[in-house]
PDB file of C-alpha atoms in Angstrom:
ATOM      1  CA  MET A  33       0.000   0.000   0.000  1.00  0.00           C
ATOM      2  CA  PHE A  34       1.095   3.581  -0.620  1.00  0.00           C
ATOM      3  CA  GLN A  35       2.707   5.437   2.272  1.00  0.00           C
ATOM      4  CA  LYS A  36       3.428   8.851   0.672  1.00  0.00           C
ATOM      5  CA  ILE A  37       0.638  10.263  -1.439  1.00  0.00           C
ATOM      6  CA  LEU A  38       0.123  13.552  -3.283  1.00  0.00           C
ATOM      7  CA  VAL A  39      -3.300  14.890  -4.208  1.00  0.00           C
ATOM      8  CA  THR A  40      -3.224  17.792  -6.645  1.00  0.00           C
ATOM      9  CA  GLY A  41      -5.402  19.568  -9.184  1.00  0.00           C
ATOM     10  CA  CYS A  42      -7.278  22.784  -9.763  1.00  0.00           C
ATOM     11  CA  PRO A  43      -8.764  24.662  -6.806  1.00  0.00           C
ATOM     12  CA  GLY A  44     -12.388  23.673  -6.366  1.00  0.00           C
ATOM     13  CA  ALA A  45     -11.887  20.219  -7.896  1.00  0.00           C
ATOM     14  CA  GLY A  46     -12.342  18.497  -4.547  1.00  0.00           C
ATOM     15  CA  LYS A  47      -8.734  17.665  -3.686  1.00  0.00           C
ATOM     16  CA  SER A  48      -9.278  18.064   0.041  1.00  0.00           C
ATOM     17  CA  THR A  49     -12.428  15.954   0.005  1.00  0.00           C
ATOM     18  CA  PHE A  50     -10.616  13.201  -1.923  1.00  0.00           C
ATOM     19  CA  ALA A  51      -7.598  13.459   0.410  1.00  0.00           C
ATOM     20  CA  ARG A  52      -9.812  13.191   3.512  1.00  0.00           C
ATOM     21  CA  ARG A  53     -11.528  10.095   2.104  1.00  0.00           C
ATOM     22  CA  LEU A  54      -8.114   8.602   1.368  1.00  0.00           C
ATOM     23  CA  ARG A  55      -6.941   9.467   4.899  1.00  0.00           C
ATOM     24  CA  ASP A  56      -9.996   7.807   6.387  1.00  0.00           C
ATOM     25  CA  LEU A  57      -9.366   4.654   4.350  1.00  0.00           C
ATOM     26  CA  THR A  58      -5.600   4.419   4.913  1.00  0.00           C
ATOM     27  CA  GLY A  59      -5.025   6.005   8.315  1.00  0.00           C
ATOM     28  CA  LEU A  60      -2.210   8.076   6.816  1.00  0.00           C
ATOM     29  CA  PRO A  61      -1.682  11.552   8.303  1.00  0.00           C
ATOM     30  CA  LEU A  62      -3.017  14.313   6.045  1.00  0.00           C
ATOM     31  CA  TYR A  63      -1.241  17.625   5.520  1.00  0.00           C
ATOM     32  CA  TYR A  64      -2.815  20.581   3.734  1.00  0.00           C
ATOM     33  CA  LEU A  65      -0.400  22.882   1.919  1.00  0.00           C
ATOM     34  CA  ASP A  66      -2.913  25.723   2.307  1.00  0.00           C
ATOM     35  CA  LEU A  67      -2.580  25.433   6.101  1.00  0.00           C
ATOM     36  CA  LEU A  68       1.187  25.472   5.763  1.00  0.00           C
ATOM     37  CA  TRP A  69       1.140  28.617   3.574  1.00  0.00           C
ATOM     38  CA  HIS A  70      -1.754  30.681   4.951  1.00  0.00           C
ATOM     39  CA  LYS A  71      -1.963  32.266   8.372  1.00  0.00           C
ATOM     40  CA  PRO A  72      -5.377  32.650  10.056  1.00  0.00           C
ATOM     41  CA  ASP A  73      -5.224  36.430   9.526  1.00  0.00           C
ATOM     42  CA  GLY A  74      -5.120  35.987   5.727  1.00  0.00           C
ATOM     43  CA  THR A  75      -1.411  36.652   5.348  1.00  0.00           C
ATOM     44  CA  ASN A  76       1.167  34.068   4.310  1.00  0.00           C
ATOM     45  CA  VAL A  77       4.292  32.661   5.898  1.00  0.00           C
ATOM     46  CA  SER A  78       7.593  33.357   4.179  1.00  0.00           C
ATOM     47  CA  ARG A  79       8.687  31.118   1.330  1.00  0.00           C
ATOM     48  CA  GLU A  80      11.521  29.884   3.546  1.00  0.00           C
ATOM     49  CA  GLU A  81       9.136  28.979   6.376  1.00  0.00           C
ATOM     50  CA  PHE A  82       6.830  27.178   3.935  1.00  0.00           C
ATOM     51  CA  ASP A  83       9.733  25.252   2.398  1.00  0.00           C
ATOM     52  CA  ALA A  84      11.040  24.248   5.844  1.00  0.00           C
ATOM     53  CA  GLY A  85       7.586  23.026   6.887  1.00  0.00           C
ATOM     54  CA  LEU A  86       7.192  21.072   3.673  1.00  0.00           C
ATOM     55  CA  ALA A  87      10.676  19.551   4.036  1.00  0.00           C
ATOM     56  CA  ASP A  88       9.733  18.401   7.540  1.00  0.00           C
ATOM     57  CA  ILE A  89       6.621  16.660   6.193  1.00  0.00           C
ATOM     58  CA  LEU A  90       8.519  15.073   3.297  1.00  0.00           C
ATOM     59  CA  ARG A  91      11.041  13.550   5.722  1.00  0.00           C
ATOM     60  CA  ARG A  92       8.287  11.626   7.507  1.00  0.00           C
ATOM     61  CA  ASP A  93       7.589   7.976   6.748  1.00  0.00           C
ATOM     62  CA  ARG A  94       3.886   8.292   5.967  1.00  0.00           C
ATOM     63  CA  TRP A  95       1.705  11.102   4.640  1.00  0.00           C
ATOM     64  CA  ILE A  96      -0.901  12.442   2.291  1.00  0.00           C
ATOM     65  CA  ILE A  97      -0.171  15.964   1.036  1.00  0.00           C
ATOM     66  CA  ASP A  98      -3.071  17.932  -0.415  1.00  0.00           C
ATOM     67  CA  GLY A  99      -2.432  20.985  -2.577  1.00  0.00           C
ATOM     68  CA  ASN A 100      -1.136  22.553  -5.753  1.00  0.00           C
ATOM     69  CA  TYR A 101       1.867  24.809  -5.115  1.00  0.00           C
ATOM     70  CA  LEU A 102       3.462  23.996  -8.448  1.00  0.00           C
ATOM     71  CA  ARG A 103       6.783  25.471  -7.318  1.00  0.00           C
ATOM     72  CA  THR A 104       7.217  22.528  -4.929  1.00  0.00           C
ATOM     73  CA  LEU A 105       5.652  19.749  -7.008  1.00  0.00           C
ATOM     74  CA  GLU A 106       8.959  18.382  -8.280  1.00  0.00           C
ATOM     75  CA  ALA A 107      10.280  17.950  -4.721  1.00  0.00           C
ATOM     76  CA  ARG A 108       7.026  16.343  -3.612  1.00  0.00           C
ATOM     77  CA  LEU A 109       7.089  13.963  -6.595  1.00  0.00           C
ATOM     78  CA  ALA A 110      10.644  12.958  -5.695  1.00  0.00           C
ATOM     79  CA  ALA A 111       9.440  11.888  -2.242  1.00  0.00           C
ATOM     80  CA  CYS A 112       6.063  10.268  -2.965  1.00  0.00           C
ATOM     81  CA  ASP A 113       5.034   6.813  -4.103  1.00  0.00           C
ATOM     82  CA  ALA A 114       1.640   7.823  -5.544  1.00  0.00           C
ATOM     83  CA  VAL A 115       0.081  10.957  -6.990  1.00  0.00           C
ATOM     84  CA  PHE A 116      -3.562  11.638  -7.760  1.00  0.00           C
ATOM     85  CA  LEU A 117      -4.361  14.454 -10.174  1.00  0.00           C
ATOM     86  CA  LEU A 118      -7.930  15.748 -10.287  1.00  0.00           C
ATOM     87  CA  ASP A 119      -8.096  17.129 -13.837  1.00  0.00           C
ATOM     88  CA  PHE A 120     -11.704  18.271 -13.920  1.00  0.00           C
ATOM     89  CA  PRO A 121     -13.517  20.747 -16.192  1.00  0.00           C
ATOM     90  CA  THR A 122     -12.997  24.380 -15.228  1.00  0.00           C
ATOM     91  CA  GLU A 123     -16.740  24.946 -14.766  1.00  0.00           C
ATOM     92  CA  LEU A 124     -16.864  22.151 -12.179  1.00  0.00           C
ATOM     93  CA  CYS A 125     -13.888  23.640 -10.328  1.00  0.00           C
ATOM     94  CA  LEU A 126     -15.440  27.109 -10.304  1.00  0.00           C
ATOM     95  CA  ALA A 127     -18.687  25.653  -8.956  1.00  0.00           C
ATOM     96  CA  GLY A 128     -16.724  23.746  -6.310  1.00  0.00           C
ATOM     97  CA  ALA A 129     -14.904  26.905  -5.211  1.00  0.00           C
ATOM     98  CA  GLU A 130     -18.167  28.865  -5.070  1.00  0.00           C
ATOM     99  CA  GLU A 131     -19.907  26.075  -3.167  1.00  0.00           C
ATOM    100  CA  ARG A 132     -17.483  26.281  -0.259  1.00  0.00           C
ATOM    101  CA  ILE A 133     -17.971  30.036   0.310  1.00  0.00           C
ATOM    102  CA  GLY A 134     -19.100  30.655   3.875  1.00  0.00           C
ATOM    103  CA  LYS A 135     -18.234  27.141   5.080  1.00  0.00           C
ATOM    104  CA  LYS A 136     -15.682  26.275   7.752  1.00  0.00           C
ATOM    105  CA  ARG A 137     -13.178  23.768   6.382  1.00  0.00           C
ATOM    106  CA  GLU A 138     -10.352  21.838   7.995  1.00  0.00           C
ATOM    107  CA  ASP A 139      -8.063  22.622   5.053  1.00  0.00           C
ATOM    108  CA  MET A 140      -8.186  26.435   5.380  1.00  0.00           C
ATOM    109  CA  PRO A 141      -7.428  28.649   8.389  1.00  0.00           C
ATOM    110  CA  TRP A 142     -10.368  30.975   7.675  1.00  0.00           C
ATOM    111  CA  VAL A 143     -13.846  30.942   6.189  1.00  0.00           C
ATOM    112  CA  GLU A 144     -13.915  32.309   2.657  1.00  0.00           C
ATOM    113  CA  GLU A 145     -16.572  35.024   2.465  1.00  0.00           C
ATOM    114  CA  ALA A 146     -16.491  35.540  -1.306  1.00  0.00           C
ATOM    115  CA  LEU A 147     -14.796  34.166  -4.393  1.00  0.00           C
ATOM    116  CA  ASP A 148     -11.940  36.593  -4.826  1.00  0.00           C
ATOM    117  CA  PRO A 149     -11.748  37.805  -8.469  1.00  0.00           C
ATOM    118  CA  GLU A 150      -8.007  37.084  -8.626  1.00  0.00           C
ATOM    119  CA  PHE A 151      -8.566  33.538  -7.309  1.00  0.00           C
ATOM    120  CA  ARG A 152     -11.426  33.045  -9.778  1.00  0.00           C
ATOM    121  CA  GLN A 153      -9.103  34.089 -12.616  1.00  0.00           C
ATOM    122  CA  TRP A 154      -6.421  31.709 -11.343  1.00  0.00           C
ATOM    123  CA  ILE A 155      -8.954  28.851 -11.609  1.00  0.00           C
ATOM    124  CA  LEU A 156      -9.902  29.966 -15.134  1.00  0.00           C
ATOM    125  CA  ASP A 157      -6.211  30.076 -16.132  1.00  0.00           C
ATOM    126  CA  PHE A 158      -5.289  26.782 -14.435  1.00  0.00           C
ATOM    127  CA  PRO A 159      -5.741  24.580 -17.555  1.00  0.00           C
ATOM    128  CA  LYS A 160      -3.295  26.640 -19.617  1.00  0.00           C
ATOM    129  CA  ASP A 161      -0.949  27.935 -16.903  1.00  0.00           C
ATOM    130  CA  GLN A 162      -0.622  24.973 -14.515  1.00  0.00           C
ATOM    131  CA  LEU A 163      -1.812  21.720 -16.084  1.00  0.00           C
ATOM    132  CA  PRO A 164       0.803  21.489 -18.869  1.00  0.00           C
ATOM    133  CA  ARG A 165       3.614  21.804 -16.308  1.00  0.00           C
ATOM    134  CA  ILE A 166       1.953  19.271 -13.973  1.00  0.00           C
ATOM    135  CA  TYR A 167       1.640  16.762 -16.823  1.00  0.00           C
ATOM    136  CA  ASP A 168       5.245  17.402 -17.827  1.00  0.00           C
ATOM    137  CA  LEU A 169       6.440  16.715 -14.282  1.00  0.00           C
ATOM    138  CA  LEU A 170       4.293  13.584 -14.123  1.00  0.00           C
ATOM    139  CA  ARG A 171       5.812  12.320 -17.374  1.00  0.00           C
ATOM    140  CA  ARG A 172       9.302  12.886 -15.984  1.00  0.00           C
ATOM    141  CA  ARG A 173       8.624  11.414 -12.543  1.00  0.00           C
ATOM    142  CA  ARG A 174      10.925   8.732 -11.231  1.00  0.00           C
ATOM    143  CA  ALA A 175      10.101   5.086 -11.802  1.00  0.00           C
ATOM    144  CA  GLY A 176       7.901   3.469  -9.206  1.00  0.00           C
ATOM    145  CA  ILE A 177       5.545   6.381  -8.624  1.00  0.00           C
ATOM    146  CA  LYS A 178       1.951   5.440  -9.376  1.00  0.00           C
ATOM    147  CA  ALA A 179       0.126   8.305 -11.086  1.00  0.00           C
ATOM    148  CA  VAL A 180      -3.652   8.329 -11.385  1.00  0.00           C
ATOM    149  CA  VAL A 181      -5.513  11.041 -13.292  1.00  0.00           C
ATOM    150  CA  PHE A 182      -9.226  11.499 -12.697  1.00  0.00           C
ATOM    151  CA  ARG A 183     -11.281  13.404 -15.273  1.00  0.00           C
ATOM    152  CA  SER A 184     -14.517  13.422 -13.255  1.00  0.00           C
ATOM    153  CA  ARG A 185     -15.747  13.154  -9.688  1.00  0.00           C
ATOM    154  CA  ARG A 186     -17.382   9.858 -10.649  1.00  0.00           C
ATOM    155  CA  GLU A 187     -13.976   8.418 -11.643  1.00  0.00           C
ATOM    156  CA  ALA A 188     -12.484   9.529  -8.317  1.00  0.00           C
ATOM    157  CA  GLU A 189     -15.440   8.107  -6.390  1.00  0.00           C
ATOM    158  CA  ASP A 190     -15.267   4.807  -8.284  1.00  0.00           C
ATOM    159  CA  TRP A 191     -11.543   4.532  -7.558  1.00  0.00           C
ATOM    160  CA  LEU A 192     -12.074   5.187  -3.828  1.00  0.00           C
ATOM    161  CA  SER A 193     -14.854   2.594  -3.722  1.00  0.00           C
ATOM    162  CA  ALA A 194     -12.713   0.002  -5.476  1.00  0.00           C
ATOM    163  CA  PHE A 195      -9.724   0.832  -3.252  1.00  0.00           C
ATOM    164  CA  SER A 196     -11.813   0.472  -0.087  1.00  0.00           C
ATOM    165  CA  ARG A 197     -12.708  -3.079  -1.149  1.00  0.00           C
ATOM    166  CA  THR A 198      -9.004  -3.998  -1.285  1.00  0.00           C
ATOM    167  CA  LEU A 199      -8.354  -3.025   2.329  1.00  0.00           C
TER     168      LEU A 199
END
């Protein structure tokens, strides 16, 4: 069974929900990159503090890491044994991001009160700005890393259901 798992994809795709389901099935500790980067007051830690926190997680024997943070994906891929990419339609991701407005979540240190226009644009640009680089890194990953790409929530749900039957 996998011991070091990445879950990545566009904001609003449902990465955190998938990661929590995986955590519940495997018992692996779950780390949210958003909690590592964001402070409760809406500011961010320094890049150095983020990198040190991530390095500490990567040194551990078992984990699930949820988040994008493309700048650190190569290092995370070097340490993992499985990666799940949620490559969902942009409209679904936008709806997912809008759906969580006003809800307390364990993966964020604050409650989002509105869909920030800059964040909305980042979601719209994700397929052209982020996905090609993610796929490139996945193609170049080291041997032995299992990579699974989901194109729909149904595919992700079916995989989780099938995986739960193997435990």
